[in-house]
Amino acid sequence: MIATHAGVSRFKPLAASASAVRRSSSHVNAAPKRPSIAPKLSINIKHIRDNPDLYTKTCNDRNYLAQKANPQRIIQLFNASNQLRVDARDVRRRNNNIQDRLEVLRRSEAHGQGTTIDEQDQLLLEAETLKPTLNRISSSEADLDHEIESLAAELPNLTSEETPIGKEPRLLGYINERPEISTLVSHVDIGKDLGLLDFAAASTTSGWGWYFLKAEGALLEQALIQYALSVAIRHGFSVVSPPSMIYSHIASACGFQPRDQGGEQQSYTISQPENPSAFESAHERKPGMTLAGTAEIPFAAMKANTILQDRELPLQIVGASRCYRAEAGARGIDTKGLYRVHEFTKVEMFSWITKGKEVAAFESLLAVQKEILQSLGLHCRILEMPSTDLGASATRKVDIEAFFPSRRAKDDGYGEVTSASICTDYQTRRLNTRLKLASPGQTKTNFPYTVNGTALAVPRVLAALLENGWNAEKKVVKIPEVLHNWMHGIRTIEKNT
């Protein structure tokens, strides 16, 4: 019968083989489907297929071991998807042949030439079986393409030649002279003694990792924010105040996952109602929400689904925001006091630029960072960070670490206070941020590059100022001169009697 026609039966095993390819990668099947409102991904999958060893090496260099097999899986799935496309063309071709033959038979019948009813019935039956076969192939092809896209999205950015491979950073230089401080008083003790910090009350309201800034401590936070903004504005940045809550798929598109490579929780996810509304039941449920760990995420997404004109670039923005990090870790010197907290204020810089100008934009971010830290009188070291320290979106990262007297038992007293990264087109391809060039003959859509950097992370800088500005004899903290304009006449912080 028609059901066993060669034009039909040979497609069923191919659809099954595509399923077998998908089952071979349970890691991919676990990838959640992106909501319909998510920006369209435009990852250069062809480059991954053409350079699988490069991407595998990148995963190894950056300790993305769970993703190192993705390039080969992408090739395998792509080949299977290609075969399905060939199968679909064969089915359509057979269907067209059937329709052509039916048209011939109808014309013959119209001219009284007579036709074989059995042949028409058989052709119509075969045509009916081709439709579900084509639907199965199309569904399998869409599933494979989704899995390919998901695998590609999980891969980190390629690594810059400037980045040291491995775990050790490269020293680039210093800011200010290292102070000769004999005391090892922590900012925690200084803050408590001067009435600036209250961790006990915060532990009651929120738990470990939160804090109250009080009196001059709260004023100092606002002074640091305003000073950092003023420096960035002078360097050509425009001020933007971003939201703190973002869609989870937006965070993922920017290279931020709920858990790090070690499985530790990184972000706070906002719980959704257990019982969806009638509208949500009939349609797609509301996408998941996350508290932003950095303003880099909402800043990058400001231009999602947007076409930028090259005359708009460089587009430089800066803003202060509350940041939320669900970082875990053993309690100790690295997590004591303000150094590692779950909520904090940070002034962030972000820029969109054309390809080829990312290094200049990157140096501009570093210039702002160096000016702020130098004027605050903090001794710092500048480090080119190694491959294992790069986030998914960064191709290159430079950290600046300030000297904390109380941390001399760890990393010689240095702790990160700023970071700057080049992300190439990693984020813009995942956020559908496109660039239209005005050059004659340019018709192809390009993607702008992005760079981002911390202008000032308040808690750590505040902690460094307390420790480095502490006068053990007088029991006071000297406030840097550049902050005086925002301290309401206060020049030193001393204990209220």
Coordinates of C-alpha atoms in Angstrom, one line a residue:
M1 CA 0.0 0.0 0.0
I2 CA 0.9 3.7 -0.2
A3 CA 1.9 3.8 3.4
T4 CA 5.0 1.7 2.6
H5 CA 5.9 3.8 -0.5
A6 CA 9.6 4.5 -0.6
G7 CA 9.0 8.2 -0.7
V8 CA 7.4 8.0 2.8
S9 CA 9.0 5.2 4.8
R10 CA 12.6 6.3 4.3
F11 CA 12.0 9.6 6.2
K12 CA 10.9 8.0 9.5
P13 CA 14.3 6.6 10.5
L14 CA 16.0 9.9 9.8
A15 CA 13.7 11.7 12.2
A16 CA 14.5 9.0 14.7
S17 CA 18.2 9.4 14.2
A18 CA 17.9 13.2 14.9
S19 CA 16.3 12.3 18.2
A20 CA 19.2 10.0 18.9
V21 CA 21.6 12.9 18.4
R22 CA 19.7 15.0 20.8
R23 CA 19.6 12.3 23.4
S24 CA 23.3 12.0 23.2
S25 CA 23.6 15.4 24.9
S26 CA 21.5 15.5 28.0
H27 CA 23.2 18.7 29.0
V28 CA 21.6 20.4 26.0
N29 CA 18.2 19.0 26.7
A30 CA 18.3 20.6 30.1
A31 CA 18.6 24.1 28.6
P32 CA 15.4 26.0 29.2
K33 CA 13.6 27.5 26.2
R34 CA 14.0 31.2 25.9
P35 CA 10.7 33.2 26.2
S36 CA 9.2 34.6 23.1
I37 CA 10.0 38.2 24.2
A38 CA 13.7 37.4 24.5
P39 CA 16.0 39.2 22.0
K40 CA 16.9 37.1 19.0
L41 CA 20.3 35.4 19.3
S42 CA 22.7 36.1 16.4
I43 CA 25.7 34.1 17.5
N44 CA 28.2 33.3 14.8
I45 CA 27.7 29.6 14.8
K46 CA 29.5 29.1 11.5
H47 CA 32.7 30.4 13.2
I48 CA 32.3 27.8 15.9
R49 CA 31.8 25.0 13.4
D50 CA 34.8 26.2 11.4
N51 CA 37.0 26.5 14.5
P52 CA 36.0 23.9 17.0
D53 CA 39.5 23.3 18.4
L54 CA 39.8 27.1 19.1
Y55 CA 36.6 27.1 21.1
T56 CA 37.5 23.9 22.9
K57 CA 40.9 25.3 23.9
T58 CA 39.1 28.5 25.1
C59 CA 36.9 26.4 27.4
N60 CA 39.9 24.5 28.8
D61 CA 41.9 27.7 29.3
R62 CA 39.0 29.4 31.1
N63 CA 38.0 26.3 33.1
Y64 CA 34.6 26.0 31.3
L65 CA 35.0 22.2 31.4
A66 CA 31.3 21.5 31.2
Q67 CA 31.2 23.4 27.8
K68 CA 34.4 22.1 26.2
A69 CA 32.5 19.4 24.2
N70 CA 29.9 21.9 22.9
P71 CA 31.8 22.7 19.7
Q72 CA 31.9 19.1 18.6
R73 CA 28.3 18.6 19.6
I74 CA 27.3 21.7 17.6
I75 CA 29.0 20.1 14.5
Q76 CA 27.2 16.8 15.1
L77 CA 23.8 18.5 15.6
F78 CA 24.4 20.7 12.6
N79 CA 25.1 17.7 10.3
A80 CA 21.9 16.1 11.6
S81 CA 19.9 19.2 11.0
N82 CA 21.4 19.5 7.5
Q83 CA 20.3 16.0 6.7
L84 CA 16.8 16.8 7.9
R85 CA 16.7 19.8 5.5
V86 CA 17.6 17.5 2.7
D87 CA 14.9 15.1 3.8
A88 CA 12.4 17.9 3.9
R89 CA 13.3 19.0 0.4
D90 CA 12.8 15.4 -0.8
V91 CA 9.4 15.3 0.8
R92 CA 8.3 18.6 -0.7
R93 CA 9.7 17.5 -4.1
R94 CA 7.7 14.2 -3.9
N95 CA 4.6 16.2 -2.9
N96 CA 5.0 18.6 -5.8
N97 CA 5.3 15.6 -8.1
I98 CA 2.1 14.1 -6.7
Q99 CA 0.3 17.4 -7.2
D100 CA 1.6 17.7 -10.8
R101 CA 0.5 14.1 -11.6
L102 CA -2.9 14.8 -10.0
E103 CA -3.3 17.9 -12.2
V104 CA -2.5 15.8 -15.3
L105 CA -5.1 13.3 -14.3
R106 CA -7.7 15.9 -13.7
R107 CA -7.1 17.5 -17.1
S108 CA -7.3 14.2 -18.8
E109 CA -10.6 13.5 -17.0
A110 CA -11.9 17.0 -18.0
H111 CA -11.1 16.2 -21.7
G112 CA -13.0 12.9 -21.5
Q113 CA -9.9 10.8 -21.8
G114 CA -10.6 8.9 -18.7
T115 CA -8.3 8.2 -15.7
T116 CA -7.5 5.5 -13.3
I117 CA -9.5 6.2 -10.1
D118 CA -7.2 3.9 -8.2
E119 CA -4.2 5.9 -9.2
Q120 CA -5.8 9.2 -8.0
D121 CA -6.8 7.6 -4.7
Q122 CA -3.3 6.2 -4.1
L123 CA -1.7 9.6 -4.9
L124 CA -4.1 11.4 -2.6
L125 CA -3.4 8.9 0.2
E126 CA 0.3 9.3 -0.2
A127 CA 0.0 13.1 -0.2
E128 CA -1.9 12.9 3.1
T129 CA 0.9 10.8 4.7
L130 CA 3.6 13.3 3.5
K131 CA 2.2 16.2 5.5
P132 CA 2.7 14.6 9.0
T133 CA 6.1 13.4 7.8
L134 CA 7.1 16.9 6.8
N135 CA 5.8 18.2 10.1
R136 CA 7.9 15.6 12.0
I137 CA 11.0 16.6 10.1
S138 CA 10.3 20.3 10.6
S139 CA 9.8 19.8 14.3
S140 CA 13.0 17.8 14.7
E141 CA 14.9 20.4 12.7
A142 CA 13.6 23.2 14.9
D143 CA 14.6 21.2 18.0
L144 CA 18.1 20.6 16.7
D145 CA 18.5 24.3 15.8
H146 CA 17.4 25.3 19.3
E147 CA 19.9 22.9 20.8
I148 CA 22.7 24.2 18.6
E149 CA 21.8 27.8 19.6
S150 CA 21.7 26.8 23.3
L151 CA 25.1 25.1 23.1
A152 CA 26.6 28.1 21.3
A153 CA 25.2 30.5 23.8
E154 CA 26.9 28.6 26.7
L155 CA 30.3 29.1 25.2
P156 CA 32.5 31.9 26.6
N157 CA 34.0 34.6 24.5
L158 CA 37.3 34.0 22.8
T159 CA 40.3 35.1 24.8
S160 CA 42.5 38.1 24.0
E161 CA 46.2 37.6 23.2
E162 CA 46.8 40.1 26.1
T163 CA 45.3 37.7 28.6
P164 CA 47.7 35.4 30.5
I165 CA 46.7 31.7 30.1
G166 CA 46.2 30.0 33.4
K167 CA 45.6 31.2 37.0
E168 CA 48.3 33.9 37.5
P169 CA 47.7 37.6 36.7
R170 CA 50.3 39.8 35.1
L171 CA 51.4 42.9 37.0
L172 CA 50.9 46.1 34.9
G173 CA 51.8 48.8 37.5
Y174 CA 51.0 50.6 40.7
I175 CA 49.0 53.6 41.8
N176 CA 50.4 55.8 44.6
E177 CA 53.1 54.6 47.0
R178 CA 52.5 51.8 49.5
P179 CA 51.9 53.3 52.9
E180 CA 53.9 52.3 56.0
I181 CA 51.2 51.3 58.4
S182 CA 52.1 49.4 61.5
T183 CA 48.6 48.8 62.8
L184 CA 46.4 46.0 61.5
V185 CA 43.1 47.5 62.5
S186 CA 40.2 46.3 60.3
H187 CA 37.6 48.6 58.9
V188 CA 35.1 46.5 60.9
D189 CA 36.6 47.6 64.2
I190 CA 37.1 51.2 63.0
G191 CA 33.5 51.4 61.7
K192 CA 32.0 50.0 64.9
D193 CA 34.2 52.2 67.1
L194 CA 33.2 55.4 65.2
G195 CA 29.5 54.4 64.9
L196 CA 29.6 54.0 61.1
L197 CA 28.8 50.3 60.7
D198 CA 26.2 48.1 62.2
F199 CA 26.4 44.4 61.2
A200 CA 24.5 43.1 64.2
A201 CA 21.3 44.9 63.4
A202 CA 21.6 43.9 59.7
S203 CA 22.0 40.3 60.6
T204 CA 18.6 40.6 62.4
T205 CA 16.9 42.3 59.5
S206 CA 18.5 40.4 56.6
G207 CA 21.2 37.9 57.7
W208 CA 24.9 37.5 57.2
G209 CA 26.4 39.6 54.4
W210 CA 24.3 42.7 54.9
Y211 CA 25.1 45.9 56.8
F212 CA 23.9 49.3 57.9
L213 CA 26.0 52.4 57.0
K214 CA 25.3 55.1 59.6
A215 CA 26.1 58.8 60.2
E216 CA 29.3 59.8 58.4
G217 CA 29.6 56.3 56.9
A218 CA 26.3 56.9 55.0
L219 CA 27.5 60.3 54.0
L220 CA 30.8 58.9 52.8
E221 CA 28.9 56.5 50.6
Q222 CA 27.0 59.3 48.9
A223 CA 30.2 61.4 48.6
L224 CA 31.9 58.5 46.8
I225 CA 29.0 58.0 44.4
Q226 CA 28.9 61.7 43.5
Y227 CA 32.6 62.0 43.1
A228 CA 32.8 58.9 40.8
L229 CA 30.0 60.3 38.7
S230 CA 31.6 63.7 38.4
V231 CA 34.9 62.1 37.2
A232 CA 33.1 59.9 34.6
I233 CA 31.0 62.9 33.4
R234 CA 34.1 64.9 32.9
H235 CA 35.5 62.0 30.7
G236 CA 32.4 62.2 28.5
F237 CA 30.0 59.7 30.1
S238 CA 26.2 60.4 30.3
V239 CA 24.4 59.5 33.5
V240 CA 21.7 56.8 33.5
S241 CA 19.9 55.3 36.5
P242 CA 19.2 51.7 35.7
P243 CA 16.6 49.2 37.2
S244 CA 17.8 46.7 39.7
M245 CA 15.4 43.9 38.6
I246 CA 15.9 42.3 35.2
Y247 CA 14.7 39.3 33.2
S248 CA 16.8 36.2 33.8
H249 CA 17.2 35.7 30.1
I250 CA 18.7 39.2 29.8
A251 CA 21.3 38.3 32.5
S252 CA 22.1 35.1 30.6
A253 CA 22.5 37.0 27.4
C254 CA 25.1 39.2 29.1
G255 CA 27.1 36.2 30.2
F256 CA 25.8 36.0 33.8
Q257 CA 24.4 32.6 34.9
P258 CA 22.5 31.8 38.1
R259 CA 25.5 29.5 39.1
D260 CA 29.2 29.7 38.5
Q261 CA 31.4 27.0 37.1
G262 CA 31.7 25.5 40.5
G263 CA 28.0 25.3 41.0
E264 CA 27.8 28.1 43.6
Q265 CA 24.7 30.3 43.4
Q266 CA 25.6 33.7 42.0
S267 CA 22.3 35.6 41.7
Y268 CA 19.0 36.1 43.5
T269 CA 16.0 34.9 41.5
I270 CA 12.6 36.4 42.1
S271 CA 10.0 33.7 42.8
Q272 CA 7.0 33.5 40.6
P273 CA 3.4 32.7 41.7
E274 CA 2.9 29.0 42.2
N275 CA -0.5 29.2 40.5
P276 CA -0.3 31.1 37.1
S277 CA -3.1 33.4 36.2
A278 CA -5.7 32.4 33.6
F279 CA -3.9 34.5 31.0
E280 CA -0.6 32.9 31.8
S281 CA -2.1 29.4 31.6
A282 CA -3.5 30.2 28.2
H283 CA -0.4 31.9 27.0
E284 CA 3.3 32.0 27.9
R285 CA 4.1 32.4 31.6
K286 CA 5.8 35.6 32.7
P287 CA 9.6 35.2 32.2
G288 CA 11.8 34.7 35.3
M289 CA 13.2 37.8 37.1
T290 CA 16.6 38.3 38.7
L291 CA 18.2 41.0 40.9
A292 CA 21.0 42.5 38.9
G293 CA 24.5 41.7 40.2
T294 CA 25.8 44.7 38.3
A295 CA 24.4 47.6 36.3
E296 CA 26.4 46.2 33.3
I297 CA 23.4 43.9 32.6
P298 CA 20.6 46.5 32.4
F299 CA 23.0 48.9 30.7
A300 CA 23.8 46.4 27.9
A301 CA 20.1 45.6 27.5
M302 CA 19.2 49.2 27.1
K303 CA 19.9 48.8 23.4
A304 CA 18.5 45.3 22.9
N305 CA 16.5 44.9 19.7
T306 CA 17.9 48.3 18.6
I307 CA 19.8 49.4 15.5
L308 CA 22.5 52.0 16.4
Q309 CA 23.9 54.4 13.9
D310 CA 27.7 54.6 13.7
R311 CA 27.5 58.4 14.2
E312 CA 26.1 57.7 17.7
L313 CA 29.2 55.8 18.8
P314 CA 31.0 55.8 21.1
L315 CA 28.0 55.8 23.3
Q316 CA 29.2 56.1 26.9
I317 CA 27.0 55.9 30.0
V318 CA 27.6 55.7 33.7
G319 CA 25.3 55.2 36.6
A320 CA 25.0 54.2 40.3
S321 CA 22.9 51.2 41.3
R322 CA 22.4 48.7 44.0
C323 CA 23.9 45.4 43.1
Y324 CA 23.0 41.9 44.5
R325 CA 25.3 39.0 44.7
A326 CA 24.4 35.6 46.3
E327 CA 28.1 34.7 46.6
A328 CA 28.8 31.9 49.1
G329 CA 32.1 31.2 50.8
A330 CA 33.7 30.3 54.0
R331 CA 33.7 33.1 56.6
G332 CA 37.2 34.5 57.1
I333 CA 39.4 37.4 56.1
D334 CA 38.0 37.4 52.5
T335 CA 34.4 37.7 53.6
K336 CA 34.8 39.8 56.8
G337 CA 33.0 43.1 57.0
L338 CA 32.4 45.1 53.8
Y339 CA 34.7 43.2 51.6
R340 CA 32.2 40.6 50.4
V341 CA 28.6 41.4 50.9
H342 CA 25.3 40.5 49.2
E343 CA 24.0 44.0 48.5
F344 CA 26.1 47.1 47.7
T345 CA 26.2 50.3 45.7
K346 CA 28.4 50.5 42.6
V347 CA 29.0 53.2 40.0
E348 CA 29.3 51.4 36.6
M349 CA 30.6 52.6 33.2
F350 CA 29.4 51.0 29.9
S351 CA 30.2 51.9 26.3
W352 CA 29.2 50.7 22.8
I353 CA 31.9 51.2 20.2
T354 CA 32.7 50.2 16.7
K355 CA 35.0 47.2 16.1
G356 CA 38.6 48.3 16.2
K357 CA 38.1 51.0 18.8
E358 CA 37.6 48.7 21.8
V359 CA 41.2 49.1 23.1
A360 CA 40.9 52.9 23.1
A361 CA 37.5 52.7 24.9
F362 CA 39.0 50.2 27.4
E363 CA 41.9 52.5 28.1
S364 CA 39.4 55.3 28.7
L365 CA 37.7 53.2 31.4
L366 CA 41.0 52.5 33.0
A367 CA 41.9 56.2 33.0
V368 CA 38.7 57.0 35.0
Q369 CA 39.4 54.2 37.5
K370 CA 43.0 55.3 38.0
E371 CA 42.1 58.9 38.4
I372 CA 39.5 58.1 41.1
L373 CA 41.7 55.8 43.1
Q374 CA 44.8 58.0 42.8
S375 CA 42.9 61.1 44.0
L376 CA 41.5 59.1 46.9
G377 CA 45.1 58.4 48.0
L378 CA 44.8 54.7 47.9
H379 CA 47.8 52.5 47.0
C380 CA 46.8 50.0 44.3
R381 CA 48.2 47.5 41.9
I382 CA 47.0 47.0 38.4
L383 CA 46.6 43.5 37.1
E384 CA 46.0 41.9 33.7
M385 CA 43.8 39.1 34.8
P386 CA 44.3 35.4 33.7
S387 CA 42.0 33.3 31.5
T388 CA 40.5 31.5 34.5
D389 CA 39.4 34.7 36.0
L390 CA 37.5 36.0 33.0
G391 CA 33.7 36.0 32.9
A392 CA 31.9 34.4 30.0
S393 CA 31.5 37.7 28.1
A394 CA 35.0 39.1 28.5
T395 CA 37.8 38.6 26.1
R396 CA 40.2 40.7 28.3
K397 CA 39.9 42.0 31.9
V398 CA 42.1 44.3 34.0
D399 CA 41.5 44.5 37.8
I400 CA 42.8 47.2 40.1
E401 CA 43.4 46.0 43.7
A402 CA 43.7 48.4 46.6
F403 CA 45.8 47.9 49.7
F404 CA 44.0 47.0 52.8
P405 CA 46.3 46.9 55.9
S406 CA 44.1 44.4 57.7
R407 CA 44.4 41.9 54.7
R408 CA 48.2 41.7 54.8
A409 CA 47.9 38.0 55.7
K410 CA 46.1 37.4 52.4
D411 CA 47.4 38.5 48.9
D412 CA 49.9 40.8 50.6
G413 CA 47.0 43.1 51.6
Y414 CA 45.5 43.6 48.1
G415 CA 41.9 43.3 47.3
E416 CA 39.9 44.0 44.1
V417 CA 38.1 47.4 44.0
T418 CA 37.6 47.9 40.2
S419 CA 37.4 45.8 37.1
A420 CA 37.3 46.6 33.4
S421 CA 36.4 44.3 30.5
I422 CA 36.3 44.1 26.7
C423 CA 33.4 42.0 25.6
T424 CA 33.7 42.4 21.8
D425 CA 30.3 41.6 20.2
Y426 CA 29.5 38.8 22.7
Q427 CA 26.6 40.7 24.4
T428 CA 25.3 42.6 21.4
R429 CA 24.9 39.4 19.4
R430 CA 22.9 37.9 22.2
L431 CA 20.8 41.0 22.7
N432 CA 20.2 41.8 19.1
T433 CA 21.9 45.2 19.3
R434 CA 22.9 46.0 15.7
L435 CA 25.0 48.7 14.1
K436 CA 24.3 50.4 10.8
L437 CA 27.4 51.8 9.1
A438 CA 27.2 55.0 7.1
S439 CA 30.1 54.1 4.8
P440 CA 29.2 53.8 1.1
G441 CA 28.5 50.2 0.0
Q442 CA 27.9 48.9 3.5
T443 CA 24.7 46.9 3.5
K444 CA 25.6 44.0 5.9
T445 CA 24.4 44.4 9.5
N446 CA 27.2 44.6 12.0
F447 CA 27.3 44.3 15.7
P448 CA 28.9 47.0 18.0
Y449 CA 31.5 46.0 20.5
T450 CA 31.0 46.7 24.3
V451 CA 33.3 47.5 27.1
N452 CA 32.4 48.0 30.8
G453 CA 34.1 48.9 34.0
T454 CA 33.6 49.8 37.6
A455 CA 34.0 53.4 38.4
L456 CA 33.7 52.8 42.1
A457 CA 32.4 49.9 44.2
V458 CA 31.4 51.7 47.4
P459 CA 31.8 49.1 50.2
R460 CA 35.3 48.0 49.4
V461 CA 36.6 51.6 48.7
L462 CA 34.9 52.8 51.8
A463 CA 36.6 50.0 53.8
A464 CA 40.0 50.9 52.2
L465 CA 39.5 54.5 53.1
L466 CA 38.7 53.7 56.7
E467 CA 41.8 51.5 57.1
N468 CA 44.3 53.7 55.2
G469 CA 42.9 56.9 56.7
W470 CA 42.9 55.7 60.3
N471 CA 44.9 57.6 62.8
A472 CA 45.5 55.2 65.6
E473 CA 46.7 57.8 68.0
K474 CA 43.9 60.3 67.5
K475 CA 41.2 57.7 66.8
V476 CA 40.0 59.5 63.7
V477 CA 39.7 58.9 60.0
K478 CA 40.9 61.5 57.5
I479 CA 38.6 62.1 54.6
P480 CA 40.2 62.6 51.2
E481 CA 40.1 66.2 50.0
V482 CA 38.3 65.3 46.7
L483 CA 35.3 64.2 48.8
H484 CA 35.0 67.3 50.9
N485 CA 32.4 68.9 48.6
W486 CA 29.9 66.2 49.5
M487 CA 30.7 65.8 53.2
H488 CA 28.9 68.9 54.5
G489 CA 32.0 70.4 56.0
I490 CA 33.2 67.2 57.7
R491 CA 37.0 66.7 57.2
T492 CA 37.7 63.9 59.7
I493 CA 35.5 61.2 61.2
E494 CA 35.8 60.8 64.9
K495 CA 33.8 59.1 67.7
N496 CA 30.9 61.0 68.9
T497 CA 31.0 61.6 72.7

